[in-house]
Structures are given as structure tokens and as C-alpha cells.
Amino acid sequence: MEAKALILAAGAGTRMKSNKPKVAHEMLGKPLVRWVVDAAHAAGCSDAHVVIGHGREQVEPLLDDCVIAYQLEMLGTGHTVMCAADTFEGYQGCIVVLCGDTPLIRPSTIRQLIEAHEKNGAAATVLTMKPENPFGYGRIVRDTQGNVAGIVEEKDCTPEQKLIDECNSGIFCFNAPDLLGNLDKLDRNNAQGEYYLTDMLAILAQTGRVVSSMVVEDNDECLGINSRGQLAAATKVAQRRINDQLMADGITMLDPELVWVGPDVRVGNDTELLPLTMLIGKTSIGTGCVIGPNTRLTDCTVGNNCSFEEVVGIEIQAEDSISAGPRAYLRPGTHLCENAHVGTHVEIKKSTIGKGSKVPHLSYIGDCTMGENVNIGAGSITCNYDGVNKNKTVIGDNSFIGSDTMMVAPVTLGANTVTGASSCITQDIPDGALAIERSKQVNIEGWSQRHMDKLREKERADS
Ligand code: UD1
Ligand code: CA
């Protein structure tokens, strides 16, 4: 049976005390609602329909692959579904209801829920859990045969119902016609005056339809995020899950508590991740690398056998056998070709560093195309910005740039060129030439002694 996801993500998340809607908050660099959408897709749902409301201008741009519906008044989870009903017009498959603030749900669990639902020929299947403390959750009420009769919200529970330990995770699978065809039966006659989606189970059970359930094995999957504390707790769970998998796949970690890897990152085996390393976004790291300590790479592609120590990298491409750091800042558009070296206190932006070329110390290289086997002396800088435009520097193969060379762009240094230390290069240099731009040095013999004598004489006169 075809399955589509319906993700409830319109709530404000008041307890986050944030200007940002709750589902746009990130866990390991990925917005909460994206975790849920991606889990639904990975579980085989053909579409994700997301209901947004609070801060929707911040949430909608995260959901370009989703069907969007709006809930502008928060009248409860039943109302949320009503707001999306039109987007399922004519659909006969099943609808998996997920919450935008429950990012740890596994695709395999969603899959199992759909399979159990189909196997039981159910109209609705609820994913239940038995948390240590059921306070605040809807309780699963069963009839004398043990079938699900309905769900009662905490605020509507009798004292006996409060003792029920099986709770609603907030995740369901419904047959679309059963769900959508009965929405008009939901009412607001309850403690919170809301349309409860949970009432749908009793409505279906009372009309003789099969309502079934599946207990989640790992309660962590149903952790909802309502506060910053819960966000940190869920992040810990996600971090452990991802790092355990990475270690199982052959990645070494000195301390997995101190490594944060996003869910869409790939790391090759025999790579070592050292403490305070964060790999975020669509980053991919090859095999045999040493990354960290103290390194953050966002949307970077790194080849094999690279070493990155104390590096911040954003949208860079590094080929094989690159060493970078300690303390390098590699900005978008940086392309490091095989065997290149970027050393300490070096910043690179929108530049290609050719095969085997080295930028070892204290340099800024921006808007530069550098050939192969170039050596950049300490403190050399491409002066790429004239206050209005960014200009290009080109450096040919095998060139040797003396320390403290200023390359005032636009400028082209040919192949096999050499610059004298401290030269300010404002004109192109032809292939094979030495360029030297500095005033002649003057040595004044005996000056120091004469100077000291003069100072002592003045001291005597003053006393
Ligand atoms: C809900 C369930 C409860 C379950 C719990 C699990 C209902 C009535 N209750 O309670 O049985 O144990 O989840 O966490 O469904 N939302 C909207 N619009 C609304 C209201 C909610 O989009 O008008 C979204 C929220 O953003 C959230 C989700 O629906 O993602 C759940 O809403 P929430 O208010 O957190 O539900 P609970 O009261 O916790
Ligand atoms: Ca509520």
C-alpha cells in the first residue's frame, strides 16, 4: 500500500523561548523538521505533507521537497490534520502521522508501523511507548479483549486512567479515507478545548473498524523536543547513535562524546576523529584521514589520507593527501589539489591551491589560481579587494613567493617566478623572472655607538 507522511509542525514551541519556531531549531546541524521529513522518505513514504503555522516564513524554505499546508490558529492536533485534508484529495493509501518535534524516529520503525498496520487490516495503528514517567502523555485505553478503545489525554484522565503506563507516542498510521472521512466527528469537548487527533481512535473503534497498536522498542525514538534541555538530551542520543555506527564502520574516535557528526555526513574507514571535531551538513571525508582536534567542517569534501588540525572549513574541496592547520580558515570556494599544504594562521577563500603547493605560514590567499609546486613565503598576501571589487591573482607553476610579498590584484605571476621578500607586486611578472620591489638598504657604520653616547651625554646634562 502506498504511504504518505503527514508531519505536524505548526506549533510555536513556547518553551524554547526563541524567536525561531521550534521545528527550525537544529540538531547536529540539521533542522528538527528535516530529520522527520528525511526519516519519512527513508521509510519509503512517497510524499511528506507538512503542516506549518508559527514562524512559517522560517520553516517553509526548509521544505522545498514537501507538500505544504498551513494552520494559522492552534486548535489542536485534530485541527492540524483538518488543515491538511485538502492536500490528500482522492488519496486512498495510508497516512503516517509524525510530529515535527520528534526527530529521533527511525525509518525502520516507521516502516514496521506501516507493515503492522497493513498486516492487521487496521483503519488506524498507533505507535505506543512505556516511558518511565508517563506524565503529560495521552494514555492508551484498551477494552476487555485488549483492543485499543481510545486515547485519553493527561488532562482528561480519571485517577485510574492516570495509572495506565502505555502512552501515545503521537505517531500513527491511518487509512487515508478512514482518517479524512471522519474529521467532522472530532469536537472540542475536552479539558483543553482542542480538536484532538487522538479522539479519532475511539471514533474508528466505535464504528467497528480495526484499531491496532505497536510498542516502540526504543523510547528515545519518541523523545519530543519542547525545551532547550530536551534538545540537548535528544542531541546526545543522536550523537551516540551516529558515532556508534561510525565506529562500527571502522572510524576511530579518541572520545566519541566529543565528536559531533551530522546525519548526512559520510566518513571513510580508518579515519580518526579527534576531540572537538564537528562535521556538519553534507560533509564527506575519505579514508585514512586524521581530523581534529578542534576542527569544524561544514559542507566540505575531503579526500583520502588528509590531516586537518584545528581547521574551520566551509564548502571546500580537498583532494587526497592534504595537510591543513593547525589553525587554518578555509572559506567557500577553496580547492586544495593533491598533496597541497596549508599551514598555520592561514586563510584561504575562493582559490585553487595547485598540486603540491604550499601556503605554510600566516597568509591570506583570496580569489587566486595557484599552479603546482608553488611555495608561498610566510606572511604573503593576495591584496584582492580594492574597496569595490574583488580581483584575481594568478600564480604559475613552480613559483617561489618570498616572505611578506604583497600581490596587488589583478596581477599575474608567471611560471617559475621568484619574488624578493617584502616585495609589493603591482605589475605582472613574466615566466622565469625575479621580481624585487624594495628600496635599497643603507648601512651606517658606527651609528649605534654614536647614538648611545649622545643619550648618555643628555642624561648627565639633565641630572
Ligand atoms: C500529543 C498527543 C498525546 C501524546 C503526545 C506525544 C494529542 C491531542 N495529544 O500531546 O496523546 O502523548 O502528543 O508527544 O494529539 N501541533 C500543531 N498544531 C496544533 C497543536 C499541535 O501543529 O494546533 C503539533 C505540534 O507542533 C507538535 C505536535 O503537533 O509537533 C504535537 O503537539 P503537542 O501540543 O506537543 O501535543 P501534546 O499535548 O504533547
Ligand atoms: Ca498540547
XYZ file of C-alpha atoms and ligand atoms in Angstrom:
503
model
C 0.000 0.000 0.000
C 1.258 3.460 -0.781
C 2.242 5.541 2.249
C 2.493 9.298 2.587
C 3.638 11.192 5.657
C 1.723 13.952 7.418
C 4.008 15.943 9.681
C 2.523 18.220 12.333
C 4.811 21.205 12.644
C 2.655 24.257 13.238
C 3.161 24.690 16.996
C 5.129 27.619 18.410
C 7.350 25.840 20.888
C 6.876 28.486 23.569
C 9.200 26.721 25.994
C 12.144 27.127 23.637
C 11.930 30.889 24.426
C 13.101 31.577 20.907
C 12.477 33.918 18.004
C 12.788 30.857 15.811
C 9.950 28.323 15.527
C 10.761 25.109 17.360
C 10.948 22.809 14.326
C 13.541 25.082 12.686
C 15.967 24.559 15.571
C 18.874 22.358 14.593
C 20.118 19.076 15.973
C 23.675 18.272 14.809
C 23.330 20.979 12.192
C 20.031 19.794 10.701
C 16.628 21.378 11.416
C 14.343 19.183 13.535
C 11.597 19.044 10.917
C 14.137 17.913 8.286
C 15.089 14.917 10.440
C 11.432 13.877 10.394
C 10.902 14.537 6.675
C 14.066 12.606 5.793
C 13.073 9.697 8.077
C 9.679 9.542 6.328
C 11.329 9.470 2.909
C 13.876 6.858 4.035
C 10.968 4.727 5.307
C 9.513 4.745 1.813
C 6.817 7.415 2.140
C 6.240 8.776 -1.337
C 5.428 12.301 -0.138
C 5.782 14.335 3.003
C 2.924 16.743 3.696
C 3.918 19.228 6.372
C 1.530 21.496 8.265
C 3.251 24.696 9.299
C 1.988 27.770 11.103
C 4.130 29.533 13.676
C 7.124 31.181 12.013
C 6.163 29.613 8.717
C 8.343 32.022 6.731
C 11.317 30.439 8.511
C 10.090 26.846 8.191
C 8.793 26.744 4.620
C 12.217 27.351 2.979
C 13.450 24.168 4.711
C 10.770 22.099 2.987
C 11.212 22.558 -0.747
C 10.586 18.843 -1.376
C 7.360 18.725 0.680
C 3.680 19.439 0.201
C 2.854 22.362 2.489
C -0.372 23.130 4.343
C -0.979 25.975 6.774
C -2.557 26.010 10.219
C -2.994 29.584 11.318
C -4.916 29.010 14.560
C -3.636 26.400 17.009
C -6.813 24.479 17.763
C -5.148 21.125 18.448
C -3.680 18.173 16.577
C -7.069 17.182 15.092
C -7.378 20.653 13.630
C -3.856 20.349 12.219
C -4.970 17.320 10.230
C -8.103 19.174 9.053
C -5.846 21.906 7.686
C -4.013 19.353 5.524
C -7.071 17.366 4.404
C -7.292 19.095 1.005
C -3.723 18.122 0.140
C -4.776 14.428 0.259
C -7.812 14.856 -2.040
C -8.661 11.494 -3.634
C -5.775 9.649 -1.953
C -6.604 6.052 -0.916
C -3.323 4.838 0.648
C -2.164 5.184 4.214
C -1.056 8.298 6.046
C 1.733 8.155 8.623
C 1.270 10.981 11.127
C 4.549 12.256 12.592
C 5.458 15.238 14.745
C 7.932 17.850 13.558
C 9.465 17.999 17.023
C 10.221 14.251 17.332
C 13.414 13.963 15.275
C 14.764 10.645 16.584
C 12.141 8.430 14.981
C 13.907 5.768 12.905
C 12.907 4.989 9.323
C 12.849 1.289 10.275
C 10.249 1.981 12.982
C 8.040 3.908 10.564
C 8.378 1.025 8.119
C 7.427 -1.534 10.794
C 4.425 0.571 11.794
C 3.174 0.633 8.202
C 3.743 -3.121 7.870
C 1.913 -3.901 11.132
C -0.937 -1.638 10.019
C -1.290 -3.482 6.712
C -0.913 -6.927 8.266
C -3.691 -6.217 10.782
C -6.000 -4.729 8.169
C -6.335 -1.783 10.523
C -8.010 1.568 9.959
C -5.600 3.105 12.456
C -2.423 1.928 14.174
C -0.849 3.876 16.996
C 2.803 3.664 17.973
C 2.807 3.354 21.758
C 5.523 3.560 24.382
C 6.021 2.879 28.067
C 8.063 5.788 29.395
C 9.437 5.776 32.951
C 7.253 8.770 33.696
C 4.032 8.837 31.673
C 3.002 12.272 32.969
C 1.790 14.570 30.205
C 1.210 11.871 27.609
C -2.088 10.553 26.295
C -2.877 7.109 27.780
C -3.857 4.087 25.696
C -7.208 2.745 26.892
C -7.989 -0.872 25.969
C -11.240 -2.850 26.030
C -11.715 -6.151 27.890
C -10.233 -8.087 24.930
C -7.153 -5.885 24.998
C -8.004 -3.987 21.812
C -7.304 -0.252 21.638
C -10.529 1.555 22.566
C -9.161 5.069 22.534
C -6.633 7.556 23.882
C -7.261 9.830 26.851
C -5.143 12.943 27.272
C -3.443 13.510 30.644
C -5.695 16.471 31.433
C -8.814 14.424 30.720
C -7.736 11.273 32.606
C -9.613 9.802 35.565
C -7.331 8.906 38.506
C -7.489 5.232 37.355
C -6.558 6.139 33.775
C -3.537 8.078 35.060
C -2.146 4.721 36.265
C -2.017 3.341 32.698
C 1.646 3.050 31.727
C 1.167 2.683 27.961
C 1.250 6.058 26.244
C 0.638 7.619 22.872
C 3.882 8.488 21.087
C 1.974 10.863 18.807
C 2.888 8.717 15.780
C 0.151 6.902 13.856
C -0.651 5.145 10.647
C -4.167 5.731 9.269
C -6.014 4.627 6.186
C -6.498 7.928 4.419
C -10.267 7.539 3.800
C -10.871 6.494 7.438
C -8.945 9.468 8.771
C -10.159 12.121 6.357
C -13.745 10.870 6.196
C -14.218 11.175 9.957
C -12.564 14.501 10.714
C -16.011 16.125 11.013
C -16.684 13.871 14.020
C -13.920 15.461 16.117
C -15.113 18.011 18.663
C -13.631 20.288 21.297
C -15.448 18.892 24.333
C -12.339 18.276 26.426
C -10.161 19.850 29.106
C -8.084 21.847 26.609
C -10.949 22.841 24.290
C -8.960 21.481 21.331
C -9.684 19.158 18.431
C -7.723 16.070 19.488
C -6.419 13.815 16.722
C -6.251 11.144 19.426
C -10.071 11.044 19.572
C -10.023 9.535 16.080
C -9.066 6.140 17.523
C -12.228 5.864 19.652
C -14.327 7.143 16.729
C -12.975 4.383 14.470
C -13.157 1.689 17.179
C -16.784 2.567 17.906
C -17.754 2.104 14.262
C -16.245 -1.391 14.346
C -13.080 -0.592 12.430
C -9.838 -2.298 13.499
C -7.614 -0.095 15.629
C -4.252 -1.646 16.375
C -1.023 -0.683 18.075
C 2.691 -1.328 18.043
C 5.004 -0.731 21.003
C 8.192 1.120 20.161
C 11.305 -0.784 21.249
C 13.423 2.243 21.942
C 11.590 5.023 23.804
C 14.255 7.516 22.738
C 12.746 7.479 19.250
C 9.676 9.224 20.613
C 11.524 11.945 22.541
C 9.666 15.139 21.771
C 11.543 18.407 21.958
C 9.807 21.200 23.829
C 12.729 22.892 25.562
C 16.430 23.559 25.136
C 17.128 20.892 27.760
C 15.237 18.305 25.714
C 17.043 19.488 22.583
C 20.379 18.832 24.292
C 19.185 15.421 25.526
C 17.981 14.417 22.058
C 21.229 15.677 20.531
C 23.142 13.366 22.900
C 21.056 10.406 21.719
C 21.598 11.284 18.052
C 25.327 11.810 18.639
C 25.676 8.379 20.285
C 23.697 6.652 17.537
C 25.751 8.216 14.751
C 29.109 7.748 16.473
C 28.360 4.109 17.355
C 27.588 3.476 13.690
C 30.757 5.275 12.567
C 32.906 3.234 14.947
C 31.207 0.065 13.709
C 32.120 1.200 10.186
C 35.817 1.492 11.072
C 36.270 5.058 12.250
C 38.443 5.690 15.326
C 37.448 8.198 17.993
C 39.587 9.089 20.969
C 36.400 10.180 22.747
C 33.033 9.780 20.995
C 31.417 12.156 23.491
C 33.497 14.953 21.997
C 32.796 14.379 18.317
C 29.646 15.679 16.621
C 28.788 14.336 13.196
C 25.618 15.286 11.328
C 23.278 12.622 9.960
C 24.130 13.285 6.305
C 27.915 13.189 6.714
C 29.997 10.351 5.272
C 33.316 9.240 6.720
C 35.604 6.583 5.263
C 37.136 3.784 7.325
C 40.485 4.133 9.089
C 39.828 7.808 9.552
C 40.370 9.130 13.046
C 38.176 11.841 14.523
C 39.837 13.648 17.407
C 38.090 15.602 20.188
C 36.121 18.773 19.478
C 35.538 17.871 15.863
C 32.228 18.823 14.246
C 31.351 17.505 10.795
C 28.203 19.204 9.605
C 25.856 19.271 6.613
C 26.801 17.317 3.502
C 30.433 16.868 4.513
C 32.249 13.819 3.243
C 35.642 12.596 4.445
C 37.698 9.886 2.776
C 39.624 7.027 4.321
C 42.805 7.202 6.378
C 42.371 10.822 7.465
C 43.056 12.415 10.827
C 40.529 15.161 11.547
C 40.842 17.371 14.603
C 41.347 18.115 17.339
C 39.216 21.243 17.331
C 38.005 21.205 13.736
C 34.669 22.207 12.219
C 33.883 21.270 8.611
C 30.571 22.294 7.059
C 29.557 21.017 3.610
C 33.150 20.049 2.800
C 34.522 17.299 0.591
C 37.795 15.851 1.807
C 39.700 13.069 0.041
C 41.807 10.237 1.454
C 44.831 10.434 3.774
C 44.303 14.057 4.732
C 45.186 15.641 8.033
C 43.158 18.612 9.300
C 44.170 20.001 12.657
C 42.354 22.964 14.189
C 40.694 23.874 10.920
C 37.437 25.662 10.176
C 36.288 24.761 6.686
C 33.127 25.772 4.853
C 32.178 24.478 1.403
C 35.697 23.494 0.452
C 37.041 20.709 -1.691
C 40.240 18.958 -0.648
C 41.738 16.207 -2.778
C 43.912 13.388 -1.399
C 46.896 13.782 0.959
C 46.245 17.351 2.045
C 47.555 18.628 5.329
C 45.930 21.705 6.822
C 46.443 23.577 10.067
C 46.972 23.921 12.907
C 44.695 26.958 12.724
C 43.613 27.382 9.149
C 40.401 29.048 7.988
C 39.278 27.616 4.656
C 36.355 29.528 3.205
C 33.871 28.731 0.423
C 35.359 28.033 -2.968
C 38.684 26.768 -1.634
C 40.006 23.905 -3.725
C 43.111 22.160 -2.447
C 44.677 19.883 -5.045
C 46.515 16.671 -4.186
C 49.430 16.979 -1.757
C 48.836 20.671 -1.098
C 49.709 22.027 2.308
C 48.024 24.853 4.160
C 49.729 25.686 7.408
C 49.222 27.757 10.472
C 47.253 31.014 10.691
C 46.362 30.841 7.031
C 43.077 31.966 5.477
C 42.032 30.870 2.017
C 38.955 31.950 0.089
C 37.684 31.115 -3.405
C 41.104 29.914 -4.517
C 42.714 26.895 -6.076
C 45.938 25.739 -4.473
C 47.652 23.547 -7.073
C 49.095 20.081 -6.667
C 51.921 20.013 -4.129
C 51.774 23.760 -3.496
C 52.363 25.087 -0.003
C 50.988 28.019 1.949
C 52.651 27.243 5.266
C 52.504 30.344 7.486
C 50.466 33.494 8.172
C 48.976 34.135 4.742
C 45.735 35.329 3.190
C 45.046 33.876 -0.256
C 41.791 35.060 -1.857
C 40.487 34.875 -5.440
C 43.699 33.193 -6.531
C 44.519 30.481 -9.026
C 47.789 28.908 -7.990
C 49.607 26.349 -10.119
C 51.574 23.307 -8.989
C 54.551 23.188 -6.619
C 54.307 26.821 -5.635
C 55.786 27.887 -2.333
C 54.276 30.897 -0.613
C 56.654 32.508 1.894
C 55.488 33.390 5.387
C 53.226 36.394 5.677
C 52.454 36.733 1.972
C 49.081 38.116 0.999
C 46.915 38.497 -2.072
C 45.546 42.032 -1.906
C 42.338 41.044 -3.676
C 39.987 43.839 -2.613
C 40.295 47.416 -3.777
C 37.340 48.544 -1.694
C 34.872 47.984 -4.540
C 35.810 44.858 -6.480
C 37.436 41.531 -5.705
C 40.320 40.979 -8.129
C 42.165 37.863 -9.208
C 45.735 36.784 -8.647
C 47.269 34.103 -10.840
C 50.486 32.345 -9.796
C 52.174 29.994 -12.281
C 53.702 26.568 -11.579
C 56.936 26.234 -9.557
C 56.977 29.835 -8.438
C 58.674 30.843 -5.215
C 56.988 33.735 -3.450
C 59.316 35.398 -0.947
C 58.131 36.084 2.578
C 55.880 39.094 3.061
C 55.108 39.508 -0.629
C 52.021 41.629 -1.282
C 50.365 40.637 -4.554
C 48.136 43.544 -5.519
C 45.374 42.094 -7.698
C 44.567 41.942 -10.509
C 48.034 40.568 -11.142
C 49.595 37.565 -12.866
C 52.829 35.960 -11.768
C 54.101 33.630 -14.463
C 55.547 30.128 -14.081
C 58.928 29.720 -12.367
C 58.873 33.251 -10.997
C 60.543 34.389 -7.809
C 59.698 37.418 -5.706
C 62.079 39.062 -3.300
C 60.988 39.046 0.325
C 58.839 42.035 1.253
C 58.075 42.973 -2.349
C 54.832 44.699 -3.224
C 53.926 43.258 -6.605
C 51.700 45.564 -8.643
C 52.739 44.506 -12.149
C 52.594 41.157 -13.908
C 55.787 39.066 -13.760
C 56.865 37.184 -16.906
C 57.717 33.460 -16.724
C 61.039 32.708 -15.099
C 61.699 36.260 -13.809
C 62.713 37.512 -10.389
C 60.664 40.484 -9.212
C 62.026 42.550 -6.422
C 60.370 45.675 -5.151
C 62.063 47.223 -2.163
C 64.211 50.294 -1.520
C 67.967 49.901 -1.314
C 69.325 49.120 2.135
C 71.738 51.669 3.668
C 74.203 50.622 6.415
C 75.555 53.500 8.547
C 78.808 52.405 10.186
C 79.241 53.054 13.931
C 75.774 54.587 14.277
C 74.730 52.609 17.381
C 77.702 53.667 19.497
C 77.320 57.322 18.500
C 73.616 57.158 19.347
C 74.239 55.634 22.793
C 76.952 58.208 23.556
C 74.534 61.002 22.696
C 71.839 59.604 25.015
C 74.269 59.251 27.969
C 75.515 62.817 27.486
C 71.935 64.126 27.606
C 71.284 62.071 30.779
C 74.337 63.652 32.510
C 73.259 67.163 31.476
C 69.734 66.597 32.891
C 70.898 65.318 36.318
C 0.215 14.905 21.870
C -0.876 13.866 21.968
C -0.599 12.957 23.155
C 0.771 12.320 23.001
C 1.843 13.389 22.803
C 3.144 12.731 22.446
C -2.915 14.949 21.144
C -4.207 15.560 21.492
N -2.153 14.542 22.139
O 0.152 15.692 23.043
O -1.571 11.950 23.245
O 1.076 11.523 24.135
O 1.496 14.264 21.721
O 4.164 13.681 22.396
O -2.623 14.804 19.993
N 0.624 20.798 16.700
C 0.215 21.592 15.675
N -0.908 22.329 15.798
C -1.678 22.302 16.927
C -1.242 21.502 18.001
C -0.102 20.760 17.857
O 0.868 21.622 14.630
O -2.703 23.004 16.958
C 1.832 19.999 16.544
C 2.934 20.467 17.472
O 3.743 21.419 16.843
C 3.671 19.162 17.746
C 2.579 18.097 17.628
O 1.541 18.679 16.910
O 4.649 18.900 16.760
C 2.091 17.604 18.980
O 1.518 18.691 19.670
P 1.708 18.923 21.214
O 0.982 20.130 21.619
O 3.143 18.843 21.571
O 0.940 17.635 21.761
P 0.866 17.133 23.224
O -0.030 17.991 24.009
O 2.230 16.911 23.742
Ca -0.827 20.362 23.557
